[in-house]
mmCIF file of C-alpha atoms and ligand atoms in Angstrom:
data_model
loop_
_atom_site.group_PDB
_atom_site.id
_atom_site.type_symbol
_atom_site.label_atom_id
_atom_site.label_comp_id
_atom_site.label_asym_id
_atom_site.label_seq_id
_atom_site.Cartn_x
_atom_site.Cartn_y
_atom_site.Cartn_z
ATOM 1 C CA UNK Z 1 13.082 67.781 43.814
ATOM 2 C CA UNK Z 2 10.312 68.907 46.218
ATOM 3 C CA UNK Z 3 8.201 67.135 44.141
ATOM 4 C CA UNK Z 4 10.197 63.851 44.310
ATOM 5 C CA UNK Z 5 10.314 63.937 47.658
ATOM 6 C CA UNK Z 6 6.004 64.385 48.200
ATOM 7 C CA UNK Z 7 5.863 61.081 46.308
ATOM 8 C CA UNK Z 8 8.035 59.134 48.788
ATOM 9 C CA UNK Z 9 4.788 57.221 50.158
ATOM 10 C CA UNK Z 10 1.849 58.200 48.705
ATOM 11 C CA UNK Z 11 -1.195 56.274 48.291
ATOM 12 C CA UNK Z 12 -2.124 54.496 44.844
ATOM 13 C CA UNK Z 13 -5.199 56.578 44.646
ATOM 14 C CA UNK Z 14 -2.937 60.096 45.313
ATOM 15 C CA UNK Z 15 -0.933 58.611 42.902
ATOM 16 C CA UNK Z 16 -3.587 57.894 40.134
ATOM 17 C CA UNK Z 17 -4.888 61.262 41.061
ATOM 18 C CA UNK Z 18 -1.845 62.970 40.173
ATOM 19 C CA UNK Z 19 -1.579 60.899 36.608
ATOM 20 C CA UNK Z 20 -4.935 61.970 35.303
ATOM 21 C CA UNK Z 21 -3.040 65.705 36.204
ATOM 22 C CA UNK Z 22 -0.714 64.546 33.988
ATOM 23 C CA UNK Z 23 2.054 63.662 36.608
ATOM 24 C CA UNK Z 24 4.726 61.612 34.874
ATOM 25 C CA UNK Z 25 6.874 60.640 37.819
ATOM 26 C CA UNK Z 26 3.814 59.911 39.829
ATOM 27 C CA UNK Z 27 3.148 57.300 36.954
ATOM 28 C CA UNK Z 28 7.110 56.473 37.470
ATOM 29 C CA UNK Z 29 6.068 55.566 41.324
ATOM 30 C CA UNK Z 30 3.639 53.200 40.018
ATOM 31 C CA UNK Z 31 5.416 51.223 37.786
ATOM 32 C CA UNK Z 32 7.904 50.757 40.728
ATOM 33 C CA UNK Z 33 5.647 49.663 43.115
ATOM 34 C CA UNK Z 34 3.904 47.023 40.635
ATOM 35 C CA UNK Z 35 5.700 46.131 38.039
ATOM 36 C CA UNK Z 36 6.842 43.133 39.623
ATOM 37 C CA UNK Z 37 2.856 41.641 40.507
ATOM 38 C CA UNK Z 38 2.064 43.100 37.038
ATOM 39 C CA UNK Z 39 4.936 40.710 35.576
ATOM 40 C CA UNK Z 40 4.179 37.309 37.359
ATOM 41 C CA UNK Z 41 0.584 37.776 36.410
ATOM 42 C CA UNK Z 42 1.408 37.675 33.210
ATOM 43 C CA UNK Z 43 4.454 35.572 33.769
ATOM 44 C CA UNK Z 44 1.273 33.284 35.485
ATOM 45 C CA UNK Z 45 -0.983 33.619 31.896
ATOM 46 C CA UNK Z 46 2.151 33.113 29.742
ATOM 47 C CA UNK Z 47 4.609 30.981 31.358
ATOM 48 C CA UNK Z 48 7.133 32.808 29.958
ATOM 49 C CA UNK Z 49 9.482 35.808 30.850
ATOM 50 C CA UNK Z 50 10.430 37.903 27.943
ATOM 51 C CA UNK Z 51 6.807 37.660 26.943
ATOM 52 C CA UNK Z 52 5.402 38.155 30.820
ATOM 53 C CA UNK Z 53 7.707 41.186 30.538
ATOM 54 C CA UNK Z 54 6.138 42.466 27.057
ATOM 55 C CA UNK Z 55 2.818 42.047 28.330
ATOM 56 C CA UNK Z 56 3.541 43.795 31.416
ATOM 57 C CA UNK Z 57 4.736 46.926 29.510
ATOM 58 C CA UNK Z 58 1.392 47.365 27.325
ATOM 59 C CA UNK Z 59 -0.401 47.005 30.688
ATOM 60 C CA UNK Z 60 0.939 50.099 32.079
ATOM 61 C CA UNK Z 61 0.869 51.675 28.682
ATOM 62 C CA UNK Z 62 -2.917 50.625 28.156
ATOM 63 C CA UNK Z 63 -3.785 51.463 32.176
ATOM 64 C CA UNK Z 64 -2.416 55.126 32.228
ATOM 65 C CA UNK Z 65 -4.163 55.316 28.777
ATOM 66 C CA UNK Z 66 -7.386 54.334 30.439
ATOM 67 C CA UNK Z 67 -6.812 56.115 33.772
ATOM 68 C CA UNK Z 68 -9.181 58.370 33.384
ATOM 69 C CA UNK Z 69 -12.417 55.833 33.622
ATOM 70 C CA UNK Z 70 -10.609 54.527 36.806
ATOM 71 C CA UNK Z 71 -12.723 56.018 39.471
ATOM 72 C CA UNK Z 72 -11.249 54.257 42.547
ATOM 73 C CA UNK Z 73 -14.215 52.140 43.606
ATOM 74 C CA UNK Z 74 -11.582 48.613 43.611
ATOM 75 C CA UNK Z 75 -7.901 49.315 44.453
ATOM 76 C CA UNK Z 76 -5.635 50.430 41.693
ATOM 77 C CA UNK Z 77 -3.740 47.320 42.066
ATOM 78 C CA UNK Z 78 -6.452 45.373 41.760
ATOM 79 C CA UNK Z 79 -7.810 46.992 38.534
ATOM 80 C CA UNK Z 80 -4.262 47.144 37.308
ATOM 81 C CA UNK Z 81 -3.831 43.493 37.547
ATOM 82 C CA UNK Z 82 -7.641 42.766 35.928
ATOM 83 C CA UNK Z 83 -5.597 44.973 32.774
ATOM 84 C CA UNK Z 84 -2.310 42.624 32.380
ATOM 85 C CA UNK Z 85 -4.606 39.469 32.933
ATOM 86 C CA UNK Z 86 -6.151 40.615 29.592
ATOM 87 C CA UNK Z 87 -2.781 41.829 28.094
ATOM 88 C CA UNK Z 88 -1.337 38.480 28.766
ATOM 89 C CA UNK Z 89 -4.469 36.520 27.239
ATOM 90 C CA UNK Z 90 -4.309 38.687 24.161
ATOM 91 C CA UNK Z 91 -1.051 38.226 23.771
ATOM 92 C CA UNK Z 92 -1.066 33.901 24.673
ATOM 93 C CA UNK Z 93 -3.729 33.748 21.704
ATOM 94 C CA UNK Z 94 -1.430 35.733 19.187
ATOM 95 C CA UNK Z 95 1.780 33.716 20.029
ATOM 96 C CA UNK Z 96 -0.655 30.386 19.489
ATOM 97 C CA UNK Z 97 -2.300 31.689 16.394
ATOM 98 C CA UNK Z 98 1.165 31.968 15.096
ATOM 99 C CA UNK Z 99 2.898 28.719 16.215
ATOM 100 C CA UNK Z 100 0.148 26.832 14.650
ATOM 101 C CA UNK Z 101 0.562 28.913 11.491
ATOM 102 C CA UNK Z 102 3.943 27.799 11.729
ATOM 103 C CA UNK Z 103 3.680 24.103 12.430
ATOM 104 C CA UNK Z 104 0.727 23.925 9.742
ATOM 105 C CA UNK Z 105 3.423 25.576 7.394
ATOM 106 C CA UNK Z 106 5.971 22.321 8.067
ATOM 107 C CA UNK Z 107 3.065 19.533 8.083
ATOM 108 C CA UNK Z 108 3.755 18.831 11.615
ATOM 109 C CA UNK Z 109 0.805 18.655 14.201
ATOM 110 C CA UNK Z 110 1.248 20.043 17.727
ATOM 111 C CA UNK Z 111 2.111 17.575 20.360
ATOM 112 C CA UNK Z 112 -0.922 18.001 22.939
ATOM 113 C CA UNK Z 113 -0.929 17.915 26.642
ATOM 114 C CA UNK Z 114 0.230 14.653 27.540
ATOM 115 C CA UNK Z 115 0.665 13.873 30.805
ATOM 116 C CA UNK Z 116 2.607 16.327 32.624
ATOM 117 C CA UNK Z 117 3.995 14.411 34.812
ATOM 118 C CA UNK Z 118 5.063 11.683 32.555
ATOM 119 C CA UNK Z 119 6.792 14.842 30.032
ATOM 120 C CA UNK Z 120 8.327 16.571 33.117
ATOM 121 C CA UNK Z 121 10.513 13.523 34.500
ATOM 122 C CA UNK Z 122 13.664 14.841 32.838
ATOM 123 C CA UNK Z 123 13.266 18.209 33.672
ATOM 124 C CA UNK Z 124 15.245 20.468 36.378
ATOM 125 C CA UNK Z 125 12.899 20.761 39.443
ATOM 126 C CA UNK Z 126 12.408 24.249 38.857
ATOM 127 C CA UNK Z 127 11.143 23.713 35.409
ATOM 128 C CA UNK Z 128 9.184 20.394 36.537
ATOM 129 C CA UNK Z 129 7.434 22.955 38.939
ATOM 130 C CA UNK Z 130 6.397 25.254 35.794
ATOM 131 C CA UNK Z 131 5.430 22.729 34.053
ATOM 132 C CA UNK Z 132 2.869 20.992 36.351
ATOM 133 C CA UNK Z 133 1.610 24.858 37.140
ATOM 134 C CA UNK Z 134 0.794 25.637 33.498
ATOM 135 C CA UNK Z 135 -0.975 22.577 33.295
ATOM 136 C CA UNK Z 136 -3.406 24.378 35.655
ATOM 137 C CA UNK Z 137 -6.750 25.606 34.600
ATOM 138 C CA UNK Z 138 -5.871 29.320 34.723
ATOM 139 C CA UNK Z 139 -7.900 30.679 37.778
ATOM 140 C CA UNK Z 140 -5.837 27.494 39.841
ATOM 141 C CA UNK Z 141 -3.017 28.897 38.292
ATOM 142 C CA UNK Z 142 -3.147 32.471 38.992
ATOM 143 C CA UNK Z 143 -4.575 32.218 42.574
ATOM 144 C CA UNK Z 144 -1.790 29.999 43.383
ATOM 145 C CA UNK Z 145 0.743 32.129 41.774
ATOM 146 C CA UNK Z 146 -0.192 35.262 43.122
ATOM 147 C CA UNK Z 147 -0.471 33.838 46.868
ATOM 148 C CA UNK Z 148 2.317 32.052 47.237
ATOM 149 C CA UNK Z 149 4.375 34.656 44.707
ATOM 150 C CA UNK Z 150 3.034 37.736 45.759
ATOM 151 C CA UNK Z 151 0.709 36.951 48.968
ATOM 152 C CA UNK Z 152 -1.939 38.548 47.559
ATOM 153 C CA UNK Z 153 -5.534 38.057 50.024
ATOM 154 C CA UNK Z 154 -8.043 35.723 48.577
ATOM 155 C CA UNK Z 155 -10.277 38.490 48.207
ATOM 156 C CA UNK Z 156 -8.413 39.971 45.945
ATOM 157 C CA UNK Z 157 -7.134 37.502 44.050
ATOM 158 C CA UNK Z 158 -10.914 36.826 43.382
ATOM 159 C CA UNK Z 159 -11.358 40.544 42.414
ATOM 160 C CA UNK Z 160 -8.233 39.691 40.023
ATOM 161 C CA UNK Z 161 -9.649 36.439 38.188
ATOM 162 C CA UNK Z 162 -13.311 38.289 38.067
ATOM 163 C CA UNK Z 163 -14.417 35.871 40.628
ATOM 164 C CA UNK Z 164 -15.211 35.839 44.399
ATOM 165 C CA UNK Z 165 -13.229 35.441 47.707
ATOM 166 C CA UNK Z 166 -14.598 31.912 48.340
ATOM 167 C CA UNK Z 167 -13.505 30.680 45.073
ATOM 168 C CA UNK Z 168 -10.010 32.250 44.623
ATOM 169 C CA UNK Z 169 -9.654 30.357 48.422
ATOM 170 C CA UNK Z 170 -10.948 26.671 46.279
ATOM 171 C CA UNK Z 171 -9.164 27.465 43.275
ATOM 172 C CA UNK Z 172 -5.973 28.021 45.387
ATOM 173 C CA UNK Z 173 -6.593 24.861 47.027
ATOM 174 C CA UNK Z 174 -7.729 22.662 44.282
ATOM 175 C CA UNK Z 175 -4.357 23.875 42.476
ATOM 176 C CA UNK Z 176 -2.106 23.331 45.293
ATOM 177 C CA UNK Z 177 -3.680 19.813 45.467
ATOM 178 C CA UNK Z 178 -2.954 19.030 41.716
ATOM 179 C CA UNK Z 179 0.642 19.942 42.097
ATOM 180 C CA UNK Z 180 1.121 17.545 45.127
ATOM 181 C CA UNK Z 181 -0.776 14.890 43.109
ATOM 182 C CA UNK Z 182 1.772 15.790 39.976
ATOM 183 C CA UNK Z 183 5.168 16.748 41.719
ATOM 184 C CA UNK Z 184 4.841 14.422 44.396
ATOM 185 C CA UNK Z 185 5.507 15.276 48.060
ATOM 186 C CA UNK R 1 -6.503 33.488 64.651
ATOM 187 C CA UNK R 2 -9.216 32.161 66.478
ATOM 188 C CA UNK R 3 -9.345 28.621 64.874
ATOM 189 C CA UNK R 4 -6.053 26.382 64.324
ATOM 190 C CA UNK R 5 -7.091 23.338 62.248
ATOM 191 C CA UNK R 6 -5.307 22.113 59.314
ATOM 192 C CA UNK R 7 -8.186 24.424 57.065
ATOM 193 C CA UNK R 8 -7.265 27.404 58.655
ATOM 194 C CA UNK R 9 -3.733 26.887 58.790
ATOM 195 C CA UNK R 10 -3.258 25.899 55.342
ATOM 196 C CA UNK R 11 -4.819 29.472 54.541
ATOM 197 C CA UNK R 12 -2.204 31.141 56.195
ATOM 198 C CA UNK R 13 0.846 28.992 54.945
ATOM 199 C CA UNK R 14 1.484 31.274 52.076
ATOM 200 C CA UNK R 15 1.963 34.504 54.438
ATOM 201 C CA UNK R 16 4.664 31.553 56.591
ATOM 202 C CA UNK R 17 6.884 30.772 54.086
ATOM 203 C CA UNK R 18 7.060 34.888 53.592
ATOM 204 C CA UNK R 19 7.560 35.530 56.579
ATOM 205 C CA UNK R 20 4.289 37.617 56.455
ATOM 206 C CA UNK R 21 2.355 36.216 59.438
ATOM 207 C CA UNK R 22 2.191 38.545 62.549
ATOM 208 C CA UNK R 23 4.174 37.026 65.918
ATOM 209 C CA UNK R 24 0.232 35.882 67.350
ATOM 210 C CA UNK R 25 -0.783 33.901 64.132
ATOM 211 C CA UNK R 26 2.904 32.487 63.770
ATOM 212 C CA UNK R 27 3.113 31.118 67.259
ATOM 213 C CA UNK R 28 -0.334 29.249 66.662
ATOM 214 C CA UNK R 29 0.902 28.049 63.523
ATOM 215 C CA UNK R 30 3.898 26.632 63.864
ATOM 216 C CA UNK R 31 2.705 24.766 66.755
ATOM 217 C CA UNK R 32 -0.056 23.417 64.292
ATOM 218 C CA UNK R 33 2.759 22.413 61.615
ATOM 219 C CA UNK R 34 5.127 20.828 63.846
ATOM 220 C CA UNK R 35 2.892 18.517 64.940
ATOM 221 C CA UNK R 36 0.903 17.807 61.697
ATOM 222 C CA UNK R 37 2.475 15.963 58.854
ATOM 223 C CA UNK R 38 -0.126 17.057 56.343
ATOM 224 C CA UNK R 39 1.009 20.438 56.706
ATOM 225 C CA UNK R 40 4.377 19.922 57.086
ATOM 226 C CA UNK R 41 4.327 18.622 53.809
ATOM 227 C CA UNK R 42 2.323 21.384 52.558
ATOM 228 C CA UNK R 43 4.888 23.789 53.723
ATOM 229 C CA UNK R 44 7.639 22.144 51.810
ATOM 230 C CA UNK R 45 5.891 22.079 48.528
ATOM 231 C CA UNK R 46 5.014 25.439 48.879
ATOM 232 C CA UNK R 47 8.539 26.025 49.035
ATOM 233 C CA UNK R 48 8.760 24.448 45.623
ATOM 234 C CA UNK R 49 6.235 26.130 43.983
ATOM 235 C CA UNK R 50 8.064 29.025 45.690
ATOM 236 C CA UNK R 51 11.202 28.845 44.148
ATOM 237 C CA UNK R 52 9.732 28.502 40.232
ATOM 238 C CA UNK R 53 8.862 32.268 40.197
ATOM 239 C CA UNK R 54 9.519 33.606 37.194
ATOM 240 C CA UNK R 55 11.892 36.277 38.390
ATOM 241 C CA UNK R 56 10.962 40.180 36.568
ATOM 242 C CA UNK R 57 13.909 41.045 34.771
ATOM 243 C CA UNK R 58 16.417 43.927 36.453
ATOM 244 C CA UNK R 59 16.075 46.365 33.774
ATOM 245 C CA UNK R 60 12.043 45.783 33.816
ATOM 246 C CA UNK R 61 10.573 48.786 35.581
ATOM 247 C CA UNK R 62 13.027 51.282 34.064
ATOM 248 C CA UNK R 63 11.843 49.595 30.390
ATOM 249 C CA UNK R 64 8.094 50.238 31.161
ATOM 250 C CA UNK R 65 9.201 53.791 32.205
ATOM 251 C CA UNK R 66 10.969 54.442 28.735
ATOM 252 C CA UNK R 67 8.022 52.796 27.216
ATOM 253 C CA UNK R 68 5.518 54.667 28.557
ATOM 254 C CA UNK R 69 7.320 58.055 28.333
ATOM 255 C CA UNK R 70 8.110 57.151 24.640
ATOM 256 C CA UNK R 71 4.201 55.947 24.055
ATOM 257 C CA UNK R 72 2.730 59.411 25.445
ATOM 258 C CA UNK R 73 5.779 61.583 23.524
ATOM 259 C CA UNK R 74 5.508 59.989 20.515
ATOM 260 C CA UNK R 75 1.345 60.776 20.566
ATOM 261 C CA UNK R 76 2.357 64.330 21.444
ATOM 262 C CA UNK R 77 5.214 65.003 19.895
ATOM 263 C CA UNK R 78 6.243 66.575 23.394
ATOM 264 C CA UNK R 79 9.456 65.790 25.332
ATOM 265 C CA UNK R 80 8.455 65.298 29.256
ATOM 266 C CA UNK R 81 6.230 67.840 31.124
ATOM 267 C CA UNK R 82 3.475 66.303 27.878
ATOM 268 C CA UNK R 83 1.676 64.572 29.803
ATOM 269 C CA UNK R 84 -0.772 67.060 31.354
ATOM 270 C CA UNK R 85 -2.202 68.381 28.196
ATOM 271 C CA UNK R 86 -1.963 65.061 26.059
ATOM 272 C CA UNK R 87 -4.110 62.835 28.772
ATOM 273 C CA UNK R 88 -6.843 65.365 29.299
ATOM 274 C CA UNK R 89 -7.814 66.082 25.910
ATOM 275 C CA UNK R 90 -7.170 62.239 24.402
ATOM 276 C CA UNK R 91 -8.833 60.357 27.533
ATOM 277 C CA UNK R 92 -12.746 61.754 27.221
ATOM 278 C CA UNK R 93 -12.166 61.033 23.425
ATOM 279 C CA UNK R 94 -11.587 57.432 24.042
ATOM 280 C CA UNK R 95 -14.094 57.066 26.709
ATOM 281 C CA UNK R 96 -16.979 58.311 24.580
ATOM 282 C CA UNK R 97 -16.036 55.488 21.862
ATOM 283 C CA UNK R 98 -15.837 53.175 24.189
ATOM 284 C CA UNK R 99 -18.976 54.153 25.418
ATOM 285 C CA UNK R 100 -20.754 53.688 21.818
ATOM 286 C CA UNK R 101 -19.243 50.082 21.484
ATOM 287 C CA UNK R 102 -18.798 48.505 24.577
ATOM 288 C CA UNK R 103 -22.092 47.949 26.743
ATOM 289 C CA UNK R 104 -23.550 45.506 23.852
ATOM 290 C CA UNK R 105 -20.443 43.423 23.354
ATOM 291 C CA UNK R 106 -19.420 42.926 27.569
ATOM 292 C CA UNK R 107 -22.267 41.449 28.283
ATOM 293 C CA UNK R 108 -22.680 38.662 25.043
ATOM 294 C CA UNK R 109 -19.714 36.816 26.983
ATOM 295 C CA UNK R 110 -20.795 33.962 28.739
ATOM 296 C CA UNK R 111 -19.048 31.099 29.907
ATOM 297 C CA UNK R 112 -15.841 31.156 27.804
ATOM 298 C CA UNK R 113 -13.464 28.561 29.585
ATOM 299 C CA UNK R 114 -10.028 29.864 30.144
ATOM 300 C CA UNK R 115 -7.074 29.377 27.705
ATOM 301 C CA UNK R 116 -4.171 27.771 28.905
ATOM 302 C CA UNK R 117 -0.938 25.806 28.085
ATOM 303 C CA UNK R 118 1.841 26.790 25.089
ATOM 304 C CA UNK R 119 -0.219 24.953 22.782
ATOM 305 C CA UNK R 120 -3.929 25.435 24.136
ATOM 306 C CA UNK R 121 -4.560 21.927 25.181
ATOM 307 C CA UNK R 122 -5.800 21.798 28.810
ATOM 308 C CA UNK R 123 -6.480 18.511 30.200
ATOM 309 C CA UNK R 124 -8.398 20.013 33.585
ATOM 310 C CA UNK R 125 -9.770 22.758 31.867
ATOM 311 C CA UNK R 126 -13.283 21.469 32.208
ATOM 312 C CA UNK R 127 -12.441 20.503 35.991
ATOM 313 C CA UNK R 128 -14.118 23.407 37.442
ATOM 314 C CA UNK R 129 -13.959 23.149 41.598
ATOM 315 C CA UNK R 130 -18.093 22.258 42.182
ATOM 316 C CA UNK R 131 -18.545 25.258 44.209
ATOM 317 C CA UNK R 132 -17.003 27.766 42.159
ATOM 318 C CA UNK R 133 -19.746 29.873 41.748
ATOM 319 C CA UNK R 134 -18.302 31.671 38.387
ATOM 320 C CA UNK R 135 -18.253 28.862 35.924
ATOM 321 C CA UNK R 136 -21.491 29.548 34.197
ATOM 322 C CA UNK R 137 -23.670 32.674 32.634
ATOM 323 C CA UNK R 138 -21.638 35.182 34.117
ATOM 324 C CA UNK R 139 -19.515 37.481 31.631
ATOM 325 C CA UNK R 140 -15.950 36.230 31.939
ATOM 326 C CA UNK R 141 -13.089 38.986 31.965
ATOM 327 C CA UNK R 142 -10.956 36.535 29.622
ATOM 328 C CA UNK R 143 -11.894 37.485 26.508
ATOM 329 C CA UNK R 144 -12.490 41.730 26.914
ATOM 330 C CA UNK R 145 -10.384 43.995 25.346
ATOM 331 C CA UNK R 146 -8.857 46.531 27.772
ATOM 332 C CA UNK R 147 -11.475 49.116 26.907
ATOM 333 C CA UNK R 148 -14.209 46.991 27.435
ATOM 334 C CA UNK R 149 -12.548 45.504 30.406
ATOM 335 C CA UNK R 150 -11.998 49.452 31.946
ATOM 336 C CA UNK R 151 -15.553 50.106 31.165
ATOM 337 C CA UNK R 152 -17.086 47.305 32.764
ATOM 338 C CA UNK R 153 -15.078 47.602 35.981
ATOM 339 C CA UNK R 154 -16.100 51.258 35.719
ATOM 340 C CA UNK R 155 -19.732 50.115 35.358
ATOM 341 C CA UNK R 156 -19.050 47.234 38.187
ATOM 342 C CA UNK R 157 -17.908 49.927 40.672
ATOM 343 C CA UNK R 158 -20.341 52.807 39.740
HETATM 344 ZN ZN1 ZN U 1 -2.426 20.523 59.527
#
């Protein structure tokens, strides 16, 4: 237990440190303290929960696995989060590839977009919401997600969607201004 | 906060409805909201947005826990205590592939547009903000694998 209690509050990097030492409960630490950003970045990619939740397991899988060639120069989080934004794409094109199988299978031809807000007037406001957000171009989507979900900086939400500070801060923006336009104000 | 126009505040709107914002910032921006509609209105749709998280499931981080101690036991065939033999010797081994693979294949990306939507049909896709500077000739993350994505934030950093 003297262990247990030396990882009360340690930093990220101690933390990594002590996984590449093969530290299991410092990995345990981890997955406490991000499992929740991990899963609403994917939740953000997917727009849906048992799959956010999927995708977030492989991501910790996957970043332990790779700890090694993390060498600290961004924050774990950061690099973390870069790892479940690709989980979550990877798994988004598999679940498409497979519902078009599907619909091919019964002759019957996706929907398309539409207009969101015209397909979202019946909807509870909570899934009206969802639906205008995943109508987003992703980096719109995922800076506004993790600012107003997680209140993540603009710098490194930018460091997140491979991008820069100034444009995470537009994206945001240029997101939150489609969803007034959609959901009305 | 040195500035308090509607730009700035907006910013900081996020860290309001959190209760985030330190007592100097909030007293600045309240002022600004209570007195400017466009905000005010801001704040309450942030409140929407707010309340569509996706909420993690309870039993989440003690799932990822099983799955990860299960993933690194069932490589090793170890119970618990595995993990500081298993990661040294398996980690250079995968770096080296990586290594052999990866440069060429990062940097081919382009400009691969995002995929979004159930059903991959994005109306604004193309509707790139004018002064995102990202949009073309610069290798998106989108499409990487993990190892090439590990690699290239390696290579990004070092
Ligand atoms: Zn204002």
């Amino acid at each position: 237990m003297v262990e247990d209690s030396r990882l009360a509050s340690p930093t990220d990097e101690e933390l990594v440190q002590r996984v590449r030492e093969g530290d299991e409960q410092a990995m345990n630490v981890l997955v406490d303290r991000h499992h929740v950003v991990v899963f609403r970045t994917c939740a953000a990619i997917l727009n849906d929960e048992d799959l956010a939740a999927d995708a977030s397991q492989n991501s910790f899988i996957k970043a332990f696995k790779a700890v090694a060639r993390f060498r600290g120069e961004a924050a774990f989080r950061t690099w973390l989060l870069a790892i479940a934004g690709n989980e979550a794409r990877g798994l988004l094109r598999k679940v498409k590839r497979r519902r078009e199988d599907r619909l091919e299978d019964v002759g019957v031809l996706p929907s398309g977009g539409g207009d969101p807000s015209a397909e979202v007037t019946l909807q509870s406001e909570v899934a009206r919401v969802r639906a205008v957000l995943a109508d987003l171009p992703e980096k719109q989507r995922l800076s506004v997600s993790l600012r107003i979900f997680e209140g993540l900086s603009f710098r490194e939400i930018g460091e997140t969607i491979d991008s820069t500070e100034g444009s995470a801060r537009v994206n945001y923006h240029h997101g939150i201004q489609r969803l007034r336009e959609l959901l009305g104000s | 906060m040195t500035k308090n126009g509607c730009a700035d505040v907006k910013d900081l709107l996020p860290e309001l409805i959190r209760r985030e914002l330190e007592e100097s910032d909030r007293a600045v921006v309240d002022a600004h909201v209570s007195s400017c509609e466009s905000c005010t209105e801001e704040v309450e749709l942030l409140r929407r947005i707010e309340a569509a998280a996706f909420s993690a499931p309870a039993s989440l981080a003690a799932d990822i826990k099983s799955a990860v101690a299960a993933e690194f036991e069932s490589e090793t065939g170890v119970a618990p205590g595995w993990a500081s033999r298993s990661l040294r010797w398996r980690l250079p081994a995968a770096a080296s592939v990586v290594l052999a693979v990866g440069t060429a294949v990062i940097w081919q990306r382009t400009q691969a547009l995002p995929e979004v939507g159930p059903l991959g049909q994005d109306p604004f896709a193309v509707v790139w903000p004018s002064d995102d500077a990202d949009v073309a000739g610069v290798p998106m993350l989108a499409d990487l694998s993990d190892d090439e994505l590990a690699l290239l934030l390696e290579e990004l950093g070092g």
